[in-house]
PDB file of N, CA, C and O in Angstrom:
ATOM      1  N   ARG A  21      -0.991   7.576  18.888  1.00 59.00           N
ATOM      2  CA  ARG A  21      -0.025   6.919  19.195  1.00 59.00           C
ATOM      3  C   ARG A  21       1.265   7.247  18.188  1.00 59.00           C
ATOM      4  O   ARG A  21       1.505   6.942  17.038  1.00 59.00           O
ATOM      5  N   GLU A  22       2.012   8.166  18.727  1.00 66.00           N
ATOM      6  CA  GLU A  22       3.273   8.329  18.099  1.00 66.00           C
ATOM      7  C   GLU A  22       4.521   7.300  18.101  1.00 66.00           C
ATOM      8  O   GLU A  22       5.668   7.765  17.585  1.00 66.00           O
ATOM      9  N   VAL A  23       4.414   6.112  18.936  1.00 74.00           N
ATOM     10  CA  VAL A  23       5.389   5.341  18.890  1.00 74.00           C
ATOM     11  C   VAL A  23       4.604   3.906  18.556  1.00 74.00           C
ATOM     12  O   VAL A  23       3.479   3.673  18.648  1.00 74.00           O
ATOM     13  N   LYS A  24       5.705   3.083  18.090  1.00 77.00           N
ATOM     14  CA  LYS A  24       5.139   1.806  17.927  1.00 77.00           C
ATOM     15  C   LYS A  24       4.990   0.869  18.901  1.00 77.00           C
ATOM     16  O   LYS A  24       5.210   1.451  20.062  1.00 77.00           O
ATOM     17  N   ASN A  25       4.521  -0.081  18.783  1.00 78.00           N
ATOM     18  CA  ASN A  25       4.335  -1.148  19.843  1.00 78.00           C
ATOM     19  C   ASN A  25       5.681  -1.406  20.589  1.00 78.00           C
ATOM     20  O   ASN A  25       5.682  -1.667  21.904  1.00 78.00           O
ATOM     21  N   THR A  26       6.855  -1.382  20.112  1.00 79.00           N
ATOM     22  CA  THR A  26       7.832  -1.694  20.599  1.00 79.00           C
ATOM     23  C   THR A  26       8.633  -0.566  21.321  1.00 79.00           C
ATOM     24  O   THR A  26       9.248  -0.670  22.034  1.00 79.00           O
ATOM     25  N   GLY A  27       7.935   0.733  21.320  1.00 75.00           N
ATOM     26  CA  GLY A  27       8.322   1.970  22.067  1.00 75.00           C
ATOM     27  C   GLY A  27       9.016   2.745  21.158  1.00 75.00           C
ATOM     28  O   GLY A  27       9.437   3.873  21.499  1.00 75.00           O
ATOM     29  N   GLU A  28       9.587   2.530  19.935  1.00 84.00           N
ATOM     30  CA  GLU A  28      10.229   3.312  19.026  1.00 84.00           C
ATOM     31  C   GLU A  28       9.336   4.333  18.306  1.00 84.00           C
ATOM     32  O   GLU A  28       8.017   4.205  18.251  1.00 84.00           O
ATOM     33  N   ARG A  29      10.002   5.605  18.142  1.00 86.00           N
ATOM     34  CA  ARG A  29       9.065   6.407  17.334  1.00 86.00           C
ATOM     35  C   ARG A  29       9.020   6.074  15.789  1.00 86.00           C
ATOM     36  O   ARG A  29       9.562   5.524  15.242  1.00 86.00           O
ATOM     37  N   ARG A  30       7.707   6.392  15.500  1.00 89.00           N
ATOM     38  CA  ARG A  30       7.359   6.049  13.926  1.00 89.00           C
ATOM     39  C   ARG A  30       8.298   6.875  13.040  1.00 89.00           C
ATOM     40  O   ARG A  30       8.398   7.975  13.264  1.00 89.00           O
ATOM     41  N   ILE A  31       8.304   6.135  11.987  1.00 89.00           N
ATOM     42  CA  ILE A  31       9.041   6.773  10.663  1.00 89.00           C
ATOM     43  C   ILE A  31       8.473   6.517   9.684  1.00 89.00           C
ATOM     44  O   ILE A  31       8.275   5.350   9.376  1.00 89.00           O
ATOM     45  N   CYS A  32       8.647   7.650   8.765  1.00 91.00           N
ATOM     46  CA  CYS A  32       7.880   7.330   7.358  1.00 91.00           C
ATOM     47  C   CYS A  32       8.787   6.907   6.503  1.00 91.00           C
ATOM     48  O   CYS A  32      10.109   6.956   6.389  1.00 91.00           O
ATOM     49  N   LYS A  33       8.163   5.639   5.849  1.00 90.00           N
ATOM     50  CA  LYS A  33       9.021   4.587   5.081  1.00 90.00           C
ATOM     51  C   LYS A  33       9.637   5.453   3.761  1.00 90.00           C
ATOM     52  O   LYS A  33      10.341   4.814   3.179  1.00 90.00           O
ATOM     53  N   TRP A  34       8.837   6.447   3.308  1.00 91.00           N
ATOM     54  CA  TRP A  34       9.211   7.056   2.162  1.00 91.00           C
ATOM     55  C   TRP A  34      10.286   8.195   2.204  1.00 91.00           C
ATOM     56  O   TRP A  34      11.174   8.223   1.414  1.00 91.00           O
ATOM     57  N   CYS A  35      10.160   9.102   3.176  1.00 92.00           N
ATOM     58  CA  CYS A  35      10.909  10.154   3.365  1.00 92.00           C
ATOM     59  C   CYS A  35      11.892  10.069   4.530  1.00 92.00           C
ATOM     60  O   CYS A  35      13.066  10.754   4.893  1.00 92.00           O
ATOM     61  N   MET A  36      11.817   8.838   5.423  1.00 91.00           N
ATOM     62  CA  MET A  36      12.656   8.556   6.349  1.00 91.00           C
ATOM     63  C   MET A  36      12.790   9.704   7.698  1.00 91.00           C
ATOM     64  O   MET A  36      13.773   9.965   8.046  1.00 91.00           O
ATOM     65  N   LYS A  37      11.742  10.387   7.683  1.00 91.00           N
ATOM     66  CA  LYS A  37      11.597  11.538   8.998  1.00 91.00           C
ATOM     67  C   LYS A  37      10.685  10.779   9.839  1.00 91.00           C
ATOM     68  O   LYS A  37       9.852  10.073   9.600  1.00 91.00           O
ATOM     69  N   TYR A  38      10.761  11.424  11.028  1.00 90.00           N
ATOM     70  CA  TYR A  38       9.695  11.302  12.110  1.00 90.00           C
ATOM     71  C   TYR A  38       8.364  11.649  11.690  1.00 90.00           C
ATOM     72  O   TYR A  38       7.999  12.558  10.879  1.00 90.00           O
ATOM     73  N   LYS A  39       7.437  10.684  11.994  1.00 88.00           N
ATOM     74  CA  LYS A  39       6.001  10.768  11.529  1.00 88.00           C
ATOM     75  C   LYS A  39       4.985  10.623  12.662  1.00 88.00           C
ATOM     76  O   LYS A  39       4.698   9.809  13.449  1.00 88.00           O
ATOM     77  N   PRO A  40       4.502  11.798  13.024  1.00 87.00           N
ATOM     78  CA  PRO A  40       3.691  12.285  14.022  1.00 87.00           C
ATOM     79  C   PRO A  40       2.297  11.492  13.609  1.00 87.00           C
ATOM     80  O   PRO A  40       1.945  11.161  12.708  1.00 87.00           O
ATOM     81  N   ASP A  41       1.214  11.365  14.794  1.00 85.00           N
ATOM     82  CA  ASP A  41       0.069  10.932  14.450  1.00 85.00           C
ATOM     83  C   ASP A  41      -0.912  11.739  13.382  1.00 85.00           C
ATOM     84  O   ASP A  41      -0.451  13.041  13.425  1.00 85.00           O
ATOM     85  N   ARG A  42      -1.717  11.340  12.490  1.00 88.00           N
ATOM     86  CA  ARG A  42      -2.676  12.082  11.574  1.00 88.00           C
ATOM     87  C   ARG A  42      -1.420  12.610  10.581  1.00 88.00           C
ATOM     88  O   ARG A  42      -2.024  13.528  10.009  1.00 88.00           O
ATOM     89  N   CYS A  43      -0.444  11.999  10.258  1.00 91.00           N
ATOM     90  CA  CYS A  43       0.443  12.355   9.432  1.00 91.00           C
ATOM     91  C   CYS A  43       0.537  11.500   8.130  1.00 91.00           C
ATOM     92  O   CYS A  43       0.583  10.067   8.510  1.00 91.00           O
ATOM     93  N   HIS A  44       0.429  11.860   6.893  1.00 91.00           N
ATOM     94  CA  HIS A  44       0.327  10.921   5.679  1.00 91.00           C
ATOM     95  C   HIS A  44       1.579  11.464   4.912  1.00 91.00           C
ATOM     96  O   HIS A  44       1.554  12.707   4.830  1.00 91.00           O
ATOM     97  N   HIS A  45       1.955  10.553   4.223  1.00 93.00           N
ATOM     98  CA  HIS A  45       2.983  11.169   3.099  1.00 93.00           C
ATOM     99  C   HIS A  45       2.151  11.114   1.870  1.00 93.00           C
ATOM    100  O   HIS A  45       1.680  10.358   1.306  1.00 93.00           O
ATOM    101  N   CYS A  46       2.660  12.405   1.192  1.00 93.00           N
ATOM    102  CA  CYS A  46       2.011  12.575  -0.366  1.00 93.00           C
ATOM    103  C   CYS A  46       2.985  12.265  -1.277  1.00 93.00           C
ATOM    104  O   CYS A  46       4.170  12.788  -1.311  1.00 93.00           O
ATOM    105  N   ARG A  47       2.748  11.271  -2.081  1.00 91.00           N
ATOM    106  CA  ARG A  47       3.621  10.878  -3.152  1.00 91.00           C
ATOM    107  C   ARG A  47       4.021  11.709  -4.255  1.00 91.00           C
ATOM    108  O   ARG A  47       4.885  11.944  -4.904  1.00 91.00           O
ATOM    109  N   VAL A  48       2.843  13.030  -4.536  1.00 93.00           N
ATOM    110  CA  VAL A  48       3.035  14.109  -5.251  1.00 93.00           C
ATOM    111  C   VAL A  48       4.026  14.873  -4.841  1.00 93.00           C
ATOM    112  O   VAL A  48       4.992  15.368  -5.576  1.00 93.00           O
ATOM    113  N   CYS A  49       3.886  15.473  -3.819  1.00 91.00           N
ATOM    114  CA  CYS A  49       4.550  16.531  -3.131  1.00 91.00           C
ATOM    115  C   CYS A  49       5.977  15.938  -2.678  1.00 91.00           C
ATOM    116  O   CYS A  49       6.833  16.545  -2.243  1.00 91.00           O
ATOM    117  N   LYS A  50       5.783  14.664  -2.271  1.00 91.00           N
ATOM    118  CA  LYS A  50       7.164  14.068  -1.610  1.00 91.00           C
ATOM    119  C   LYS A  50       7.392  14.616  -0.267  1.00 91.00           C
ATOM    120  O   LYS A  50       8.660  14.585   0.063  1.00 91.00           O
ATOM    121  N   THR A  51       6.442  14.637   0.609  1.00 91.00           N
ATOM    122  CA  THR A  51       6.568  15.173   1.958  1.00 91.00           C
ATOM    123  C   THR A  51       5.544  14.590   2.598  1.00 91.00           C
ATOM    124  O   THR A  51       4.347  14.272   2.217  1.00 91.00           O
ATOM    125  N   CYS A  52       5.653  14.506   4.181  1.00 93.00           N
ATOM    126  CA  CYS A  52       4.537  14.182   4.981  1.00 93.00           C
ATOM    127  C   CYS A  52       3.824  15.252   5.291  1.00 93.00           C
ATOM    128  O   CYS A  52       4.119  16.490   5.486  1.00 93.00           O
ATOM    129  N   VAL A  53       2.415  15.237   5.303  1.00 93.00           N
ATOM    130  CA  VAL A  53       1.469  16.305   5.552  1.00 93.00           C
ATOM    131  C   VAL A  53       0.548  16.068   6.697  1.00 93.00           C
ATOM    132  O   VAL A  53      -0.074  14.811   6.822  1.00 93.00           O
ATOM    133  N   LEU A  54       0.483  16.848   7.712  1.00 92.00           N
ATOM    134  CA  LEU A  54      -0.249  16.813   9.055  1.00 92.00           C
ATOM    135  C   LEU A  54      -1.762  16.951   8.393  1.00 92.00           C
ATOM    136  O   LEU A  54      -2.064  17.880   8.015  1.00 92.00           O
ATOM    137  N   LYS A  55      -2.793  16.118   8.924  1.00 91.00           N
ATOM    138  CA  LYS A  55      -3.993  15.902   8.979  1.00 91.00           C
ATOM    139  C   LYS A  55      -4.371  16.096   7.397  1.00 91.00           C
ATOM    140  O   LYS A  55      -5.167  16.741   6.905  1.00 91.00           O
ATOM    141  N   MET A  56      -3.680  15.379   6.474  1.00 90.00           N
ATOM    142  CA  MET A  56      -3.972  15.147   4.909  1.00 90.00           C
ATOM    143  C   MET A  56      -4.988  14.678   4.632  1.00 90.00           C
ATOM    144  O   MET A  56      -5.753  13.790   4.965  1.00 90.00           O
ATOM    145  N   ASP A  57      -5.867  15.588   3.817  1.00 90.00           N
ATOM    146  CA  ASP A  57      -7.197  15.233   3.258  1.00 90.00           C
ATOM    147  C   ASP A  57      -6.816  14.694   1.858  1.00 90.00           C
ATOM    148  O   ASP A  57      -7.274  13.667   1.705  1.00 90.00           O
ATOM    149  N   HIS A  58      -6.299  15.427   1.024  1.00 91.00           N
ATOM    150  CA  HIS A  58      -6.034  15.039  -0.245  1.00 91.00           C
ATOM    151  C   HIS A  58      -5.052  15.809  -1.238  1.00 91.00           C
ATOM    152  O   HIS A  58      -4.831  16.931  -0.369  1.00 91.00           O
ATOM    153  N   HIS A  59      -4.332  15.313  -2.105  1.00 92.00           N
ATOM    154  CA  HIS A  59      -3.727  16.308  -2.976  1.00 92.00           C
ATOM    155  C   HIS A  59      -4.602  17.041  -4.127  1.00 92.00           C
ATOM    156  O   HIS A  59      -5.237  16.091  -4.758  1.00 92.00           O
ATOM    157  N   CYS A  60      -4.579  18.113  -3.982  1.00 88.00           N
ATOM    158  CA  CYS A  60      -5.433  18.924  -5.105  1.00 88.00           C
ATOM    159  C   CYS A  60      -4.671  19.349  -6.350  1.00 88.00           C
ATOM    160  O   CYS A  60      -3.828  20.413  -5.888  1.00 88.00           O
ATOM    161  N   PRO A  61      -4.891  19.021  -7.427  1.00 89.00           N
ATOM    162  CA  PRO A  61      -4.325  19.421  -8.476  1.00 89.00           C
ATOM    163  C   PRO A  61      -4.655  20.961  -8.883  1.00 89.00           C
ATOM    164  O   PRO A  61      -3.779  21.583  -9.782  1.00 89.00           O
ATOM    165  N   TRP A  62      -5.733  21.469  -8.478  1.00 82.00           N
ATOM    166  CA  TRP A  62      -6.113  22.700  -8.777  1.00 82.00           C
ATOM    167  C   TRP A  62      -5.169  23.868  -8.084  1.00 82.00           C
ATOM    168  O   TRP A  62      -4.970  24.816  -8.616  1.00 82.00           O
ATOM    169  N   ILE A  63      -4.866  23.554  -6.948  1.00 83.00           N
ATOM    170  CA  ILE A  63      -3.948  24.288  -6.193  1.00 83.00           C
ATOM    171  C   ILE A  63      -2.514  23.926  -6.053  1.00 83.00           C
ATOM    172  O   ILE A  63      -1.782  24.469  -5.397  1.00 83.00           O
ATOM    173  N   MET A  64      -2.242  22.643  -6.574  1.00 87.00           N
ATOM    174  CA  MET A  64      -0.985  22.235  -6.693  1.00 87.00           C
ATOM    175  C   MET A  64      -0.313  21.989  -5.296  1.00 87.00           C
ATOM    176  O   MET A  64       0.740  22.351  -5.385  1.00 87.00           O
ATOM    177  N   ASN A  65      -1.146  21.522  -4.458  1.00 90.00           N
ATOM    178  CA  ASN A  65      -0.545  21.257  -3.202  1.00 90.00           C
ATOM    179  C   ASN A  65      -1.724  20.318  -2.531  1.00 90.00           C
ATOM    180  O   ASN A  65      -2.609  20.008  -2.824  1.00 90.00           O
ATOM    181  N   CYS A  66      -1.093  19.837  -1.120  1.00 93.00           N
ATOM    182  CA  CYS A  66      -1.936  18.941  -0.276  1.00 93.00           C
ATOM    183  C   CYS A  66      -2.672  19.994   0.463  1.00 93.00           C
ATOM    184  O   CYS A  66      -2.291  20.894   1.171  1.00 93.00           O
ATOM    185  N   VAL A  67      -4.020  19.508   0.713  1.00 93.00           N
ATOM    186  CA  VAL A  67      -4.998  20.039   1.489  1.00 93.00           C
ATOM    187  C   VAL A  67      -4.592  19.506   2.943  1.00 93.00           C
ATOM    188  O   VAL A  67      -4.997  18.052   2.864  1.00 93.00           O
ATOM    189  N   GLY A  68      -4.384  20.222   3.856  1.00 91.00           N
ATOM    190  CA  GLY A  68      -3.966  19.435   5.251  1.00 91.00           C
ATOM    191  C   GLY A  68      -4.016  20.661   6.298  1.00 91.00           C
ATOM    192  O   GLY A  68      -4.956  21.434   6.182  1.00 91.00           O
ATOM    193  N   TRP A  69      -3.389  20.212   7.340  1.00 90.00           N
ATOM    194  CA  TRP A  69      -3.804  21.382   8.656  1.00 90.00           C
ATOM    195  C   TRP A  69      -3.523  22.674   8.446  1.00 90.00           C
ATOM    196  O   TRP A  69      -4.165  23.282   8.941  1.00 90.00           O
ATOM    197  N   GLY A  70      -2.675  23.100   7.347  1.00 87.00           N
ATOM    198  CA  GLY A  70      -2.549  24.500   7.309  1.00 87.00           C
ATOM    199  C   GLY A  70      -3.291  25.318   6.322  1.00 87.00           C
ATOM    200  O   GLY A  70      -3.369  26.548   6.300  1.00 87.00           O
ATOM    201  N   ASN A  71      -4.058  24.447   5.517  1.00 88.00           N
ATOM    202  CA  ASN A  71      -4.587  25.192   4.473  1.00 88.00           C
ATOM    203  C   ASN A  71      -6.197  24.593   4.034  1.00 88.00           C
ATOM    204  O   ASN A  71      -6.606  24.962   3.039  1.00 88.00           O
ATOM    205  N   HIS A  72      -6.802  24.044   4.864  1.00 88.00           N
ATOM    206  CA  HIS A  72      -8.130  23.961   4.949  1.00 88.00           C
ATOM    207  C   HIS A  72      -9.172  24.980   4.510  1.00 88.00           C
ATOM    208  O   HIS A  72      -9.804  25.059   3.500  1.00 88.00           O
ATOM    209  N   LYS A  73      -8.725  26.114   5.283  1.00 90.00           N
ATOM    210  CA  LYS A  73      -9.493  27.314   5.114  1.00 90.00           C
ATOM    211  C   LYS A  73      -9.454  27.862   3.534  1.00 90.00           C
ATOM    212  O   LYS A  73     -10.353  28.238   2.853  1.00 90.00           O
ATOM    213  N   PHE A  74      -8.286  27.894   3.024  1.00 89.00           N
ATOM    214  CA  PHE A  74      -7.876  28.406   1.893  1.00 89.00           C
ATOM    215  C   PHE A  74      -8.562  27.694   0.880  1.00 89.00           C
ATOM    216  O   PHE A  74      -8.982  28.174  -0.147  1.00 89.00           O
ATOM    217  N   PHE A  75      -8.418  26.282   0.849  1.00 89.00           N
ATOM    218  CA  PHE A  75      -8.998  25.232   0.181  1.00 89.00           C
ATOM    219  C   PHE A  75     -10.375  25.575  -0.252  1.00 89.00           C
ATOM    220  O   PHE A  75     -10.814  25.834  -1.268  1.00 89.00           O
ATOM    221  N   PHE A  76     -11.070  25.811   1.256  1.00 91.00           N
ATOM    222  CA  PHE A  76     -12.683  26.074   0.975  1.00 91.00           C
ATOM    223  C   PHE A  76     -12.883  27.475   0.507  1.00 91.00           C
ATOM    224  O   PHE A  76     -13.993  27.700  -0.414  1.00 91.00           O
ATOM    225  N   LEU A  77     -12.060  28.268   0.600  1.00 93.00           N
ATOM    226  CA  LEU A  77     -12.329  29.785  -0.049  1.00 93.00           C
ATOM    227  C   LEU A  77     -12.241  29.698  -1.474  1.00 93.00           C
ATOM    228  O   LEU A  77     -13.070  30.108  -2.277  1.00 93.00           O
ATOM    229  N   VAL A  78     -11.284  28.873  -1.917  1.00 91.00           N
ATOM    230  CA  VAL A  78     -10.985  28.735  -3.453  1.00 91.00           C
ATOM    231  C   VAL A  78     -12.515  28.097  -3.889  1.00 91.00           C
ATOM    232  O   VAL A  78     -12.738  28.420  -5.159  1.00 91.00           O
ATOM    233  N   VAL A  79     -12.943  26.933  -3.389  1.00 93.00           N
ATOM    234  CA  VAL A  79     -14.347  26.428  -3.813  1.00 93.00           C
ATOM    235  C   VAL A  79     -15.238  27.221  -3.964  1.00 93.00           C
ATOM    236  O   VAL A  79     -16.086  27.339  -4.688  1.00 93.00           O
ATOM    237  N   VAL A  80     -15.434  28.125  -2.807  1.00 96.00           N
ATOM    238  CA  VAL A  80     -16.667  29.020  -2.529  1.00 96.00           C
ATOM    239  C   VAL A  80     -16.513  30.111  -3.724  1.00 96.00           C
ATOM    240  O   VAL A  80     -17.454  30.503  -4.217  1.00 96.00           O
ATOM    241  N   TYR A  81     -15.384  30.899  -3.646  1.00 97.00           N
ATOM    242  CA  TYR A  81     -15.082  31.667  -4.612  1.00 97.00           C
ATOM    243  C   TYR A  81     -15.403  31.132  -6.098  1.00 97.00           C
ATOM    244  O   TYR A  81     -15.898  32.001  -6.993  1.00 97.00           O
ATOM    245  N   ALA A  82     -14.856  30.161  -6.458  1.00 96.00           N
ATOM    246  CA  ALA A  82     -15.184  29.468  -7.562  1.00 96.00           C
ATOM    247  C   ALA A  82     -16.825  29.271  -8.037  1.00 96.00           C
ATOM    248  O   ALA A  82     -17.200  29.672  -9.035  1.00 96.00           O
ATOM    249  N   ALA A  83     -17.419  28.797  -6.985  1.00 97.00           N
ATOM    250  CA  ALA A  83     -18.841  28.514  -7.135  1.00 97.00           C
ATOM    251  C   ALA A  83     -19.563  29.862  -7.319  1.00 97.00           C
ATOM    252  O   ALA A  83     -20.433  30.028  -8.206  1.00 97.00           O
ATOM    253  N   THR A  84     -19.139  30.936  -6.654  1.00 98.00           N
ATOM    254  CA  THR A  84     -19.740  32.285  -6.665  1.00 98.00           C
ATOM    255  C   THR A  84     -19.614  32.785  -8.027  1.00 98.00           C
ATOM    256  O   THR A  84     -20.413  33.574  -8.666  1.00 98.00           O
ATOM    257  N   THR A  85     -18.367  32.752  -8.684  1.00 98.00           N
ATOM    258  CA  THR A  85     -18.208  33.255  -9.856  1.00 98.00           C
ATOM    259  C   THR A  85     -18.779  32.725 -10.941  1.00 98.00           C
ATOM    260  O   THR A  85     -19.606  33.226 -11.829  1.00 98.00           O
ATOM    261  N   CYS A  86     -18.862  31.268 -10.881  1.00 97.00           N
ATOM    262  CA  CYS A  86     -19.592  30.476 -11.704  1.00 97.00           C
ATOM    263  C   CYS A  86     -21.110  30.853 -11.846  1.00 97.00           C
ATOM    264  O   CYS A  86     -21.936  30.957 -12.866  1.00 97.00           O
ATOM    265  N   THR A  87     -21.736  30.986 -10.465  1.00 96.00           N
ATOM    266  CA  THR A  87     -23.117  31.462 -10.420  1.00 96.00           C
ATOM    267  C   THR A  87     -23.422  33.008 -11.053  1.00 96.00           C
ATOM    268  O   THR A  87     -24.229  33.057 -11.907  1.00 96.00           O
ATOM    269  N   PHE A  88     -22.465  33.795 -10.830  1.00 95.00           N
ATOM    270  CA  PHE A  88     -22.606  35.131 -11.337  1.00 95.00           C
ATOM    271  C   PHE A  88     -22.503  35.043 -12.798  1.00 95.00           C
ATOM    272  O   PHE A  88     -23.094  35.863 -13.646  1.00 95.00           O
ATOM    273  N   ILE A  89     -21.564  34.417 -13.631  1.00 95.00           N
ATOM    274  CA  ILE A  89     -21.373  34.273 -14.715  1.00 95.00           C
ATOM    275  C   ILE A  89     -22.741  33.726 -15.349  1.00 95.00           C
ATOM    276  O   ILE A  89     -23.104  34.266 -16.441  1.00 95.00           O
ATOM    277  N   PHE A  90     -23.154  32.623 -14.976  1.00 95.00           N
ATOM    278  CA  PHE A  90     -24.207  32.017 -15.125  1.00 95.00           C
ATOM    279  C   PHE A  90     -25.536  32.854 -15.277  1.00 95.00           C
ATOM    280  O   PHE A  90     -26.330  33.189 -16.523  1.00 95.00           O
ATOM    281  N   PHE A  91     -25.982  33.656 -14.347  1.00 92.00           N
ATOM    282  CA  PHE A  91     -26.886  34.633 -14.406  1.00 92.00           C
ATOM    283  C   PHE A  91     -26.667  35.830 -15.351  1.00 92.00           C
ATOM    284  O   PHE A  91     -27.540  36.294 -15.939  1.00 92.00           O
ATOM    285  N   THR A  92     -25.418  36.277 -15.532  1.00 91.00           N
ATOM    286  CA  THR A  92     -25.194  37.199 -16.464  1.00 91.00           C
ATOM    287  C   THR A  92     -25.435  36.889 -17.953  1.00 91.00           C
ATOM    288  O   THR A  92     -25.938  37.701 -18.779  1.00 91.00           O
ATOM    289  N   VAL A  93     -24.941  35.654 -18.167  1.00 95.00           N
ATOM    290  CA  VAL A  93     -25.072  35.039 -19.796  1.00 95.00           C
ATOM    291  C   VAL A  93     -26.439  34.611 -19.583  1.00 95.00           C
ATOM    292  O   VAL A  93     -27.135  34.918 -20.997  1.00 95.00           O
ATOM    293  N   LEU A  94     -27.239  34.405 -18.879  1.00 92.00           N
ATOM    294  CA  LEU A  94     -28.645  34.052 -18.742  1.00 92.00           C
ATOM    295  C   LEU A  94     -29.699  35.227 -19.294  1.00 92.00           C
ATOM    296  O   LEU A  94     -30.522  35.180 -20.073  1.00 92.00           O
ATOM    297  N   GLU A  95     -29.033  36.407 -18.719  1.00 85.00           N
ATOM    298  CA  GLU A  95     -29.799  37.694 -19.055  1.00 85.00           C
ATOM    299  C   GLU A  95     -29.604  38.214 -20.603  1.00 85.00           C
ATOM    300  O   GLU A  95     -30.333  38.578 -20.956  1.00 85.00           O
ATOM    301  N   SER A  96     -28.399  37.936 -21.046  1.00 88.00           N
ATOM    302  CA  SER A  96     -28.017  38.304 -22.402  1.00 88.00           C
ATOM    303  C   SER A  96     -28.610  37.549 -23.419  1.00 88.00           C
ATOM    304  O   SER A  96     -29.172  37.745 -24.417  1.00 88.00           O
ATOM    305  N   VAL A  97     -28.677  36.102 -23.084  1.00 91.00           N
ATOM    306  CA  VAL A  97     -29.133  35.375 -23.863  1.00 91.00           C
ATOM    307  C   VAL A  97     -30.914  35.521 -24.034  1.00 91.00           C
ATOM    308  O   VAL A  97     -31.535  35.349 -25.077  1.00 91.00           O
ATOM    309  N   ALA A  98     -31.424  35.592 -22.854  1.00 89.00           N
ATOM    310  CA  ALA A  98     -32.940  36.201 -22.648  1.00 89.00           C
ATOM    311  C   ALA A  98     -33.376  37.486 -23.769  1.00 89.00           C
ATOM    312  O   ALA A  98     -34.209  37.638 -24.162  1.00 89.00           O
ATOM    313  N   ALA A  99     -32.025  38.408 -23.684  1.00 86.00           N
ATOM    314  CA  ALA A  99     -32.466  39.689 -24.292  1.00 86.00           C
ATOM    315  C   ALA A  99     -32.300  39.396 -25.729  1.00 86.00           C
ATOM    316  O   ALA A  99     -32.985  40.063 -26.530  1.00 86.00           O
ATOM    317  N   SER A 100     -31.294  38.502 -26.087  1.00 90.00           N
ATOM    318  CA  SER A 100     -31.280  38.356 -27.477  1.00 90.00           C
ATOM    319  C   SER A 100     -32.330  37.342 -28.251  1.00 90.00           C
ATOM    320  O   SER A 100     -32.581  37.761 -29.330  1.00 90.00           O
ATOM    321  N   VAL A 101     -32.969  36.647 -27.323  1.00 91.00           N
ATOM    322  CA  VAL A 101     -33.939  35.657 -27.919  1.00 91.00           C
ATOM    323  C   VAL A 101     -35.219  36.677 -27.986  1.00 91.00           C
ATOM    324  O   VAL A 101     -36.171  36.378 -29.062  1.00 91.00           O
ATOM    325  N   ASP A 102     -35.383  37.585 -27.189  1.00 86.00           N
ATOM    326  CA  ASP A 102     -36.668  38.623 -27.242  1.00 86.00           C
ATOM    327  C   ASP A 102     -36.583  39.278 -28.547  1.00 86.00           C
ATOM    328  O   ASP A 102     -37.448  39.805 -28.775  1.00 86.00           O
ATOM    329  N   LYS A 103     -35.571  39.747 -28.965  1.00 78.00           N
ATOM    330  CA  LYS A 103     -35.477  40.471 -30.209  1.00 78.00           C
ATOM    331  C   LYS A 103     -35.928  39.909 -31.513  1.00 78.00           C
ATOM    332  O   LYS A 103     -36.301  39.274 -31.883  1.00 78.00           O
TER     333      LYS A 103
END
């Protein structure tokens, strides 16, 4: 529904621009974002239509790195405890 019941196009009340379906205004970025999921402070941007993949990759890479570091530290701690 890109038009109101009256037949007029929808306009964002914050930025006063045309607002298509599935578009939401982010108050942090001060812009309308298509298919906005949330505003992420880690990437300092809104997660929306153009960057779902990149946000998912950031989360996967962070989890992989944390797992690698955990097992590396675990091996070092086990070696120092055995001494």
